[in-house]
Amino acid sequence: MVDSRDIRQHLDGLVARAVAAAVAAGELPDVAVPVGTVERPKDTAKGDFACTLAMRLARSAMRPPLEIAKVVARHFPADATVEPPEVAPPGFINLRLSAAFLQEQVETAIRLGGAYADGAIGRGKRAQVEFVSANPTGPLHVGNGRGAAIGDALASTLAAAGYEIEREYYVNDAGTQTDTFSDTLYARYQQLFGRDTPIPKDGYPGQYMSELAAEIKDAAGDAFLRPEGASCPLELNTIGIELMAKNIRASLDAFGVRYDRWYSEKSLYSPEGLYESAFGVLRANGQLAEREGALWFTSSDLGEEKDNVVVRSDGRPTYFASDIAYHYDKFIKRGFDLVINVWGADHHGHVSRLKTATRALGAADDALQVLLYQLVTLKRGGEVVRLSKRSGEIISLDELVEEVGKDAARFFFLLRSPGAQMEFDIDLAVKQSSENPVYYVQYAHARLASMLARAAEQGLTPEGGDVALLTQSHELGLVREMLRLPEVIELVATTYEPQHLPHYAMSLANAFHAFNDAFKQQDDSSLKVITDDVALTKARLRLVLAAKVALARVLDLMGMSAPDRM
RNA sequence: GCCCCCGUAGCUCAGCGGAUAGAGUGUCGGCCUCCGGAGCCGAAGGCACAGGUUCGAGUCCUGUCGGGGGUACCA
């Protein structure tokens, strides 16, 4: 029995055997056979898989590809998973899965349930996905939502591919932005006591800062008030950051994101801490230099465009220094095999030097992957809304979730490839919510559930159904779509491109809707799931159950709910 | 200036060097005696431009034009 996860590899093996047989028969010269030539054709009418071996071999075998294809097809071994191959110009060998194999997949999906389509490429490896990690200096905005959706879905998919996964949020609770934040907070706080204190010129003008100050005043009165002109008391700084972090945590909670760990930047600087260890390594390797009163990471020796400051001349470490210590922890202390940092594109300039630093600390070359997502342009009332904490006017993730719902927001964020800029039209998302693709997918799941329920009312269940009765094109078409899920999971887990998930989900939902409405389209009530033919009904109910498993799985990977009723 | 990402249908976007470039939405036309019409089926409509590599280019390379980001002892 061939598992749907391994089908492509299996077909590759059959191709290799066919070539070997052809060579043995003297019909092909003994040439090196390229592997991995079995792929999905764009046009599914051609077959389930297509093999491009003949074209690739044409040059070294010095024969026309069509001829090679015919020879290979002739020697193709008989196999229970596929029909005899068909050859098409200019040299494609098209493969169609057998009904028996497809039927088997229905049983596989039911048996595996929530583990259906799990893969093994990450087996035995530990991976971390760090995402959002926005500064706790303001509420999360819409752009952070994109990072949240991408990071969470990626983590889920890597887990499905066999990785042991940790989700992490890096809390920037140290550094200059933190100081600016607390200076702003303290100014707002003082204003509540009648002082005419302006907020700092690079401060945060948003309304939320005033609200935060008021919240603190309500709880603690004037406990943090210092003589006029004094700087922000440390306790206020701490409390402000904590409250903001709590706010962020609540937003992510509402968005359905659960982290395994919230990692404090400040903790890196504890005595005998990671900062010391990491910089000890760099110092020992001669990659630190003192110059102009500051400490530099001599990254230009390692191929970077320039050196980078890690400790300023006033003695304060830079953000880069924190990140070096943090990644020392990720790779050297905690030993992750793979770390994916999901960052907004505005961090682009930071990627190369961090990778260089990570390698200098001893991590493997490709162990650190930085996934950049382009920033979100928000449209409301036909106008572009600027997204910046500094401008004060932001659309928060909370507002977005409240307006369009967590499922729809996630779906839209995932739909676009991270590298592409995306436009989020709030008015449109709200107004057309009933026509959103997200509802299309969830609706398919609800219909599947209600169909099983309706059958159950008549005493009909999937138990005992014989999938061998599933032979019609509308039935096998649905199975074909289901069995793409393992491939999609592997694709996402190797390319880190989560947009394939929602696209696949739409495709699977469409296959189900088409299956479901086939009897209308063809005006043939014998194509219904529930008919007078009990044996056939039970077989189709097994298919319905299996499709529901697959659809629920992909919704789960995207962090969306799979409703039984809508 | 230099570096990175992106230019695909009216709009928002998919597309791992392979066959006739897809989806959603919008427009137009069919389908409600029908297991959920939040559905199904069909039509019109497109790879920014110019070279190159390849048996084969939306995909790879070079250049031009356009959008965004980076290029700090900010994060």
XYZ file of C-alpha atoms (C1' of nucleotides) in Angstrom:
641
model
C 0.000 0.000 0.000
C 1.384 3.375 -0.982
C 0.712 6.294 1.282
C -0.561 9.440 -0.401
C 2.402 11.271 1.132
C 4.826 9.164 -0.844
C 3.027 8.834 -4.136
C 5.244 11.149 -6.089
C 8.371 9.408 -4.894
C 6.766 6.094 -5.728
C 6.035 7.249 -9.282
C 9.585 8.493 -9.622
C 10.712 5.014 -8.712
C 8.476 3.485 -11.364
C 9.951 5.839 -13.960
C 13.464 4.840 -12.936
C 12.547 1.168 -13.279
C 11.069 1.792 -16.709
C 14.258 3.518 -17.843
C 16.393 0.705 -16.462
C 14.273 -1.845 -18.309
C 14.574 0.144 -21.532
C 18.325 0.361 -21.140
C 18.560 -3.356 -20.419
C 16.579 -4.028 -23.581
C 19.030 -1.907 -25.510
C 16.373 0.607 -26.475
C 17.960 3.510 -24.621
C 21.641 4.370 -24.172
C 22.934 3.973 -20.632
C 22.722 7.579 -19.433
C 22.389 9.237 -16.068
C 18.721 9.448 -15.127
C 17.558 12.699 -13.556
C 15.423 12.193 -10.462
C 12.350 14.080 -9.382
C 10.938 14.416 -12.880
C 7.396 13.575 -11.842
C 5.376 16.698 -11.272
C 1.850 18.014 -11.145
C 0.649 19.244 -14.545
C -1.107 22.587 -14.662
C -3.915 21.073 -16.616
C -5.392 18.238 -14.592
C -7.144 16.868 -17.664
C -3.736 15.608 -18.802
C -3.462 13.299 -15.826
C -2.655 13.387 -12.136
C 1.067 13.560 -12.690
C 3.334 14.270 -15.621
C 6.882 13.124 -16.131
C 9.326 15.418 -17.942
C 12.170 12.924 -18.032
C 12.167 12.484 -21.797
C 12.778 16.182 -22.454
C 15.552 16.318 -19.913
C 17.160 13.221 -21.352
C 16.914 14.228 -24.983
C 20.328 15.842 -25.154
C 22.434 13.233 -23.350
C 20.596 10.321 -24.970
C 20.777 12.077 -28.343
C 17.250 11.028 -29.219
C 14.045 13.016 -29.793
C 12.108 13.371 -26.529
C 8.910 11.950 -27.965
C 10.745 8.769 -28.920
C 12.300 8.447 -25.474
C 8.916 8.963 -23.876
C 7.392 6.204 -25.958
C 10.178 3.784 -25.081
C 9.928 4.562 -21.365
C 6.137 4.247 -21.465
C 6.415 0.878 -23.164
C 8.677 -0.412 -20.391
C 6.636 1.173 -17.605
C 6.033 -1.491 -14.939
C 2.478 -2.481 -14.148
C 1.541 -1.033 -10.780
C -1.609 -0.911 -8.687
C -1.360 2.842 -8.117
C -1.479 3.997 -11.733
C -3.082 3.371 -15.084
C -0.759 2.615 -18.016
C 1.006 5.868 -18.960
C 0.098 8.010 -21.938
C 2.617 9.897 -24.022
C 2.017 13.412 -25.333
C 4.165 15.776 -27.374
C 6.780 17.036 -26.993
C 7.590 14.125 -24.693
C 5.427 14.142 -21.599
C 4.662 10.831 -19.944
C 1.303 11.350 -18.312
C 0.258 9.303 -15.334
C -3.221 8.818 -13.992
C -3.842 7.410 -10.538
C -5.893 4.251 -10.367
C -9.353 4.243 -8.852
C -8.169 1.670 -6.337
C -5.410 3.953 -5.096
C -7.767 6.916 -4.846
C -10.355 4.894 -2.969
C -7.702 3.811 -0.512
C -7.002 7.442 0.351
C -10.513 7.863 1.686
C -9.802 5.184 4.261
C -6.434 6.737 5.032
C -7.955 10.137 5.763
C -10.629 8.677 8.024
C -8.110 6.542 9.870
C -5.645 9.380 10.434
C -8.218 12.065 11.217
C -6.522 15.179 12.582
C -3.149 13.713 11.649
C -4.139 13.265 7.997
C -1.505 14.610 5.619
C 1.183 14.811 8.281
C 4.649 14.566 6.847
C 8.046 13.453 7.987
C 10.529 15.935 6.554
C 10.926 17.595 9.943
C 11.005 14.445 11.985
C 13.598 14.552 14.722
C 14.227 18.259 14.220
C 13.370 21.135 16.494
C 12.253 24.390 14.960
C 11.343 27.750 16.354
C 9.129 30.329 14.745
C 9.522 33.791 16.198
C 6.890 36.211 15.001
C 5.186 39.525 15.657
C 7.669 40.564 18.387
C 6.403 44.134 18.091
C 7.780 46.635 20.563
C 5.546 46.926 23.603
C 5.202 50.626 22.978
C 1.740 50.535 21.495
C -1.126 48.270 20.514
C -0.674 45.859 17.616
C -1.689 47.270 14.269
C -2.921 45.634 11.122
C 0.582 44.974 9.811
C 1.404 42.992 12.940
C -1.662 40.922 12.158
C -0.135 39.851 8.891
C 2.980 38.690 10.707
C 0.840 36.885 13.262
C -1.166 35.046 10.630
C 1.925 34.066 8.662
C 4.006 32.998 11.648
C 1.269 30.995 13.289
C 0.271 29.165 10.111
C 3.893 28.454 9.303
C 4.468 27.041 12.777
C 1.395 24.820 12.496
C 2.433 23.591 9.086
C 5.990 22.840 10.167
C 4.531 20.876 13.059
C 2.381 18.962 10.568
C 5.536 18.255 8.588
C 7.056 16.571 11.607
C 9.025 19.342 13.298
C 8.919 19.815 16.999
C 7.805 23.437 17.107
C 8.055 26.376 19.471
C 6.285 29.666 18.929
C 8.034 32.611 20.463
C 7.482 36.311 20.984
C 10.559 38.421 21.615
C 9.613 41.296 23.880
C 11.738 44.385 23.326
C 11.534 45.574 26.900
C 14.934 47.261 26.816
C 16.469 49.877 24.585
C 15.844 53.395 23.402
C 12.308 52.967 22.097
C 11.375 51.784 25.538
C 12.799 54.981 26.977
C 10.920 57.106 24.497
C 7.794 55.211 25.391
C 8.118 55.813 29.102
C 9.047 59.457 28.596
C 5.848 59.882 26.612
C 3.876 58.011 29.213
C 5.300 60.116 32.013
C 4.492 63.312 30.138
C 0.870 62.200 29.700
C 0.767 61.153 33.332
C 1.990 64.533 34.497
C -0.569 66.245 32.273
C -3.266 64.480 34.265
C -1.995 66.357 37.294
C -2.237 69.706 35.581
C 1.379 69.982 34.521
C 2.037 71.399 31.094
C 4.545 68.720 30.111
C 4.948 68.198 26.369
C 5.575 64.715 25.017
C 9.089 64.162 23.634
C 9.602 65.214 20.033
C 10.090 61.610 18.856
C 7.459 60.355 21.259
C 4.221 58.473 20.686
C 1.341 60.889 20.085
C -1.377 58.222 19.988
C -4.495 58.473 22.083
C -3.718 55.158 23.703
C -0.824 56.705 25.629
C -3.169 59.132 27.366
C -5.516 56.290 28.144
C -2.672 54.232 29.549
C -1.592 57.144 31.751
C -5.161 57.549 32.996
C -5.372 53.844 33.757
C -2.236 54.078 35.853
C -3.472 57.172 37.614
C -6.751 55.448 38.453
C -4.894 52.507 39.939
C -1.991 54.225 41.661
C -2.885 57.875 41.984
C 0.128 60.163 42.143
C 2.499 57.420 43.285
C 4.735 57.972 40.273
C 4.718 61.736 40.326
C 8.172 63.250 40.794
C 9.245 66.852 41.236
C 8.814 68.958 38.150
C 11.665 68.429 35.687
C 12.652 65.012 37.013
C 12.826 62.143 34.534
C 10.468 59.200 34.344
C 10.703 56.947 37.389
C 11.900 53.439 36.620
C 8.821 51.840 38.178
C 6.538 53.698 35.793
C 8.616 52.483 32.885
C 8.281 48.902 34.057
C 4.567 49.137 34.703
C 3.919 50.855 31.389
C 5.750 48.197 29.416
C 4.015 45.458 31.342
C 0.577 46.892 30.677
C 1.353 47.336 27.011
C 2.669 43.781 26.747
C -0.501 42.579 28.411
C -2.541 44.506 25.863
C -0.580 42.876 23.038
C -0.996 39.457 24.550
C -4.754 39.970 24.746
C -4.899 41.036 21.091
C -3.014 37.959 19.972
C -5.198 35.830 22.167
C -8.268 37.235 20.412
C -6.554 36.510 17.126
C -6.127 32.906 18.218
C -2.356 32.902 18.559
C -0.793 31.055 21.478
C 2.897 31.351 22.172
C 5.019 28.788 23.926
C 7.255 31.489 25.256
C 7.476 35.233 25.709
C 11.153 36.086 25.719
C 12.348 39.198 27.472
C 15.119 41.184 25.834
C 16.038 42.513 29.265
C 16.765 38.987 30.493
C 19.682 38.775 28.076
C 21.551 41.256 30.211
C 21.362 39.484 33.545
C 24.753 38.985 35.189
C 26.580 35.974 33.777
C 23.893 36.085 31.082
C 23.716 35.314 27.411
C 25.055 38.660 26.391
C 28.329 37.885 28.105
C 28.527 34.393 26.636
C 27.751 35.449 23.106
C 30.186 38.320 23.106
C 32.786 36.108 24.734
C 32.645 33.935 21.634
C 32.952 36.875 19.259
C 35.785 38.362 21.282
C 37.653 35.058 21.373
C 37.348 34.848 17.604
C 38.638 38.381 17.160
C 35.408 39.701 15.708
C 35.061 42.670 18.018
C 36.965 45.924 17.803
C 36.959 49.135 19.803
C 36.881 52.258 17.708
C 35.695 55.845 18.133
C 34.676 55.000 21.659
C 32.233 52.314 20.547
C 32.424 48.544 20.229
C 32.046 47.162 16.718
C 31.279 43.760 15.281
C 33.872 43.486 12.512
C 31.439 41.987 10.077
C 33.208 43.351 6.993
C 35.832 40.665 7.616
C 33.026 38.154 7.159
C 31.766 39.510 3.879
C 29.385 42.193 5.106
C 29.360 45.625 3.534
C 30.382 47.266 6.746
C 31.091 46.832 10.421
C 28.260 47.355 12.866
C 28.154 49.018 16.244
C 27.152 46.727 19.067
C 27.900 48.964 22.043
C 27.457 52.699 21.665
C 30.052 55.132 22.904
C 27.786 55.929 25.849
C 27.986 52.281 26.887
C 24.474 51.231 25.892
C 24.212 48.124 23.704
C 22.381 48.410 20.376
C 19.429 46.362 19.250
C 21.847 44.375 17.141
C 23.800 43.413 20.250
C 20.615 42.098 21.849
C 19.835 40.109 18.767
C 23.271 38.540 18.732
C 22.821 37.408 22.315
C 19.279 36.260 21.592
C 20.356 34.149 18.636
C 23.212 32.722 20.625
C 20.495 31.469 22.933
C 18.384 30.110 20.084
C 21.140 28.157 18.396
C 23.879 27.463 20.888
C 22.002 27.214 24.165
C 18.666 25.853 23.036
C 19.982 24.087 19.967
C 17.213 24.643 17.443
C 17.861 23.018 14.095
C 15.789 25.629 12.341
C 14.792 29.120 13.368
C 12.397 31.216 11.349
C 12.116 34.892 12.167
C 9.047 36.465 10.649
C 9.802 40.145 10.198
C 8.257 43.148 8.532
C 10.100 44.260 5.412
C 11.310 47.379 7.189
C 13.801 45.137 9.007
C 15.355 44.151 5.740
C 18.645 45.884 6.409
C 19.120 43.824 9.512
C 18.914 40.379 7.924
C 22.313 39.945 6.384
C 24.337 41.071 9.357
C 22.323 38.958 11.754
C 22.893 35.882 9.619
C 26.578 36.661 9.545
C 26.660 37.096 13.305
C 24.730 33.875 13.806
C 27.227 31.959 11.715
C 30.058 33.583 13.617
C 28.535 32.207 16.807
C 28.671 28.712 15.377
C 25.212 28.081 13.936
C 24.795 26.125 10.708
C 24.568 28.092 7.476
C 20.886 27.754 6.680
C 19.664 27.278 10.214
C 18.396 30.855 10.384
C 15.651 31.787 7.968
C 14.288 35.286 7.970
C 10.912 35.566 6.358
C 10.160 39.132 5.391
C 6.630 40.175 4.726
C 5.885 43.405 2.928
C 3.917 45.969 4.821
C 0.185 46.211 4.634
C -1.508 49.151 3.033
C -4.841 49.755 4.606
C -7.715 51.263 2.759
C -10.764 52.693 4.363
C -13.344 54.856 2.648
C -11.309 54.558 -0.541
C -8.367 56.258 1.100
C -5.014 54.897 2.123
C -4.476 54.935 5.869
C -0.938 55.356 7.094
C 0.220 52.704 9.491
C 2.584 54.092 12.014
C 2.718 54.302 15.733
C 4.486 57.602 15.343
C 1.725 59.180 13.275
C -0.649 58.368 16.076
C -3.383 57.225 13.733
C -3.336 53.484 13.494
C -5.888 50.826 12.829
C -5.365 48.291 15.534
C -5.458 44.556 15.089
C -8.270 44.532 17.640
C -10.393 46.798 15.486
C -9.741 44.685 12.441
C -10.651 41.470 14.235
C -13.770 43.081 15.597
C -14.830 44.314 12.188
C -14.050 41.410 9.902
C -13.513 38.551 12.325
C -10.410 36.568 13.112
C -11.015 33.887 10.503
C -11.496 36.305 7.628
C -8.558 38.440 8.699
C -6.268 35.429 8.876
C -7.441 34.091 5.564
C -6.805 37.378 3.778
C -3.379 37.805 5.325
C -2.366 34.316 4.288
C -3.742 34.608 0.788
C -0.956 36.884 -0.384
C 2.621 35.732 -0.580
C 4.636 37.373 2.186
C 6.915 39.072 -0.323
C 4.099 40.908 -2.042
C 2.734 44.170 -0.810
C -0.893 43.801 0.037
C -3.826 46.081 0.252
C -6.409 45.480 2.897
C -9.632 47.268 2.126
C -11.535 47.246 5.376
C -14.770 48.582 3.946
C -14.742 45.883 1.322
C -13.888 43.136 3.782
C -16.739 44.182 6.038
C -19.294 44.964 3.373
C -18.723 41.838 1.376
C -18.087 39.547 4.252
C -20.822 37.186 3.125
C -19.058 36.787 -0.212
C -15.600 36.357 1.229
C -13.626 33.335 0.123
C -13.240 32.477 3.776
C -16.958 31.824 4.020
C -16.793 29.818 0.862
C -14.353 27.444 2.505
C -16.085 27.313 5.852
C -19.435 26.905 4.193
C -18.157 23.777 2.487
C -17.224 22.380 5.873
C -20.629 23.226 7.310
C -22.350 21.503 4.401
C -20.229 18.398 4.891
C -21.163 18.333 8.559
C -24.840 18.878 7.927
C -24.894 16.178 5.323
C -23.509 13.653 7.792
C -26.052 14.831 10.336
C -28.925 14.529 7.900
C -27.867 11.010 6.971
C -27.586 10.080 10.623
C -31.200 11.185 11.148
C -32.156 8.502 8.654
C -29.989 5.961 10.416
C -27.302 6.127 7.748
C -23.678 6.375 8.851
C -20.319 5.971 7.128
C -19.655 2.784 9.110
C -19.345 -0.248 6.934
C -19.278 1.666 3.669
C -17.178 0.141 0.906
C -15.033 2.779 -0.801
C -14.600 0.478 -3.810
C -18.058 1.688 -4.862
C -16.668 5.176 -5.394
C -15.962 5.098 -9.100
C -17.649 8.140 -10.598
C -15.787 11.207 -11.727
C -17.489 13.561 -9.289
C -16.443 11.255 -6.443
C -12.872 10.611 -7.519
C -12.442 14.287 -8.358
C -12.989 15.100 -4.726
C -10.525 12.421 -3.614
C -7.911 13.757 -6.030
C -8.166 17.155 -4.411
C -8.001 15.727 -0.890
C -4.790 13.925 -1.563
C -3.010 17.089 -2.557
C -2.975 18.192 1.071
C 0.164 16.230 2.003
C 1.949 17.836 -0.950
C 0.769 21.275 0.079
C 2.013 20.779 3.613
C 5.400 19.677 2.371
C 5.556 22.605 -0.030
C 4.770 25.143 2.684
C 7.183 23.493 5.099
C 10.054 23.630 2.623
C 9.439 26.984 0.938
C 7.997 28.834 3.950
C 5.239 30.145 1.700
C 1.977 29.875 3.600
C -0.141 31.343 0.778
C -0.504 27.850 -0.640
C -2.753 26.921 2.276
C -5.693 29.246 1.535
C -5.379 28.639 -2.186
C -5.548 24.928 -1.622
C -8.444 25.344 0.794
C -10.463 27.150 -1.877
C -9.640 24.459 -4.361
C -10.700 21.676 -2.005
C -13.893 23.519 -1.111
C -14.640 23.925 -4.792
C -14.117 20.211 -5.383
C -16.608 19.474 -2.661
C -19.203 21.996 -3.852
C -18.878 20.559 -7.341
C -19.225 17.023 -5.987
C -22.207 18.094 -3.976
C -23.971 19.801 -6.845
C -23.123 17.252 -9.531
C -26.588 15.759 -9.370
C -28.121 19.165 -10.095
C -25.732 19.961 -12.855
C -26.236 16.621 -14.521
C -29.872 16.401 -13.496
C -29.338 12.917 -12.124
C -30.562 12.282 -8.584
C -28.627 9.008 -8.408
C -25.526 11.161 -7.949
C -26.746 12.418 -4.581
C -24.954 11.232 -1.495
C -28.084 10.018 0.211
C -30.050 7.749 -2.088
C -32.143 4.589 -1.821
C -29.011 2.582 -2.489
C -27.804 2.028 1.085
C -24.426 0.519 0.179
C -23.610 3.385 -2.177
C -24.875 5.940 0.333
C -22.567 4.565 3.002
C -19.609 4.577 0.631
C -20.307 8.211 -0.244
C -20.701 9.096 3.407
C -17.191 7.770 3.929
C -16.009 10.115 1.222
C -17.886 12.992 2.842
C -16.303 12.165 6.176
C -12.839 12.001 4.626
C -13.320 15.319 2.820
C -14.443 16.884 6.074
C -11.260 15.631 7.733
C -9.090 17.184 5.023
C -10.936 20.496 5.010
C -10.891 20.769 8.788
C -7.183 20.071 8.716
C -6.301 22.858 6.338
C -8.558 25.290 8.201
C -6.801 24.314 11.402
C -3.381 24.905 9.855
C -4.507 28.417 8.969
C -5.737 29.000 12.492
C -9.333 29.178 11.391
C -12.385 27.517 12.818
C -14.162 24.700 10.979
C -17.825 25.340 11.787
C -20.456 22.602 11.549
C -23.133 25.266 11.165
C -23.070 28.816 9.908
C 24.103 56.694 -5.424
C 24.175 51.459 -3.810
C 21.289 46.954 -2.049
C 16.575 44.066 -1.532
C 11.256 42.968 -2.707
C 7.291 43.634 -6.217
C 5.105 44.951 -11.575
C 0.301 38.863 -14.293
C -7.538 39.916 -16.090
C -11.333 46.316 -14.556
C -9.789 45.436 -9.049
C -7.133 42.177 -5.170
C -3.766 38.396 -5.987
C -1.875 32.763 -7.175
C 1.431 30.444 -10.513
C 8.243 24.446 -7.608
C 12.143 26.075 -16.039
C 7.385 22.464 -18.926
C 1.697 21.371 -22.478
C -3.994 25.958 -24.064
C -1.131 31.321 -17.727
C -5.285 30.416 -12.878
C -8.510 32.015 -8.540
C -11.539 35.503 -5.930
C -14.208 39.830 -6.899
C -16.601 42.804 -10.681
C -19.419 42.434 -15.666
C -22.610 39.280 -18.879
C -25.525 34.572 -19.526
C -27.667 29.858 -17.649
C -29.307 26.544 -13.006
C -33.908 26.943 -7.049
C -40.376 20.333 -7.606
C -32.375 20.514 -5.740
C -28.832 16.203 0.612
C -27.635 24.264 3.073
C -28.257 29.208 -3.524
C -22.994 31.773 1.781
C -23.818 27.064 -3.995
C -23.017 25.119 -9.272
C -22.032 25.762 -14.732
C -20.521 28.990 -18.785
C -18.582 33.760 -21.373
C -15.574 38.070 -22.094
C -10.837 39.890 -20.205
C -3.902 39.636 -18.860
C 2.375 38.128 -18.062
C 5.362 46.684 -17.664
C 9.171 47.148 -21.777
C 13.809 45.478 -24.501
C 17.559 41.975 -25.062
C 19.794 37.136 -23.547
C 20.267 31.748 -21.597
C 17.336 27.048 -22.745
C 14.614 21.693 -26.492
C 11.141 24.932 -23.596
C 10.806 31.506 -19.891
C 5.309 34.654 -16.294
C 9.383 31.818 -13.850
C 16.565 32.283 -14.747
C 20.321 36.512 -16.407
C 21.218 41.872 -18.097
C 19.212 46.651 -18.928
C 15.039 50.415 -18.945
C 10.606 52.251 -16.713
C 7.111 52.185 -12.428
C 5.657 51.015 -6.859
C 7.611 49.820 -1.895
C 11.567 48.997 1.660
C 16.661 49.331 3.360
C 21.270 51.896 3.425
C 21.865 55.182 11.778
C 26.304 54.742 17.801
C 16.644 53.827 15.909
C 14.094 49.343 16.450
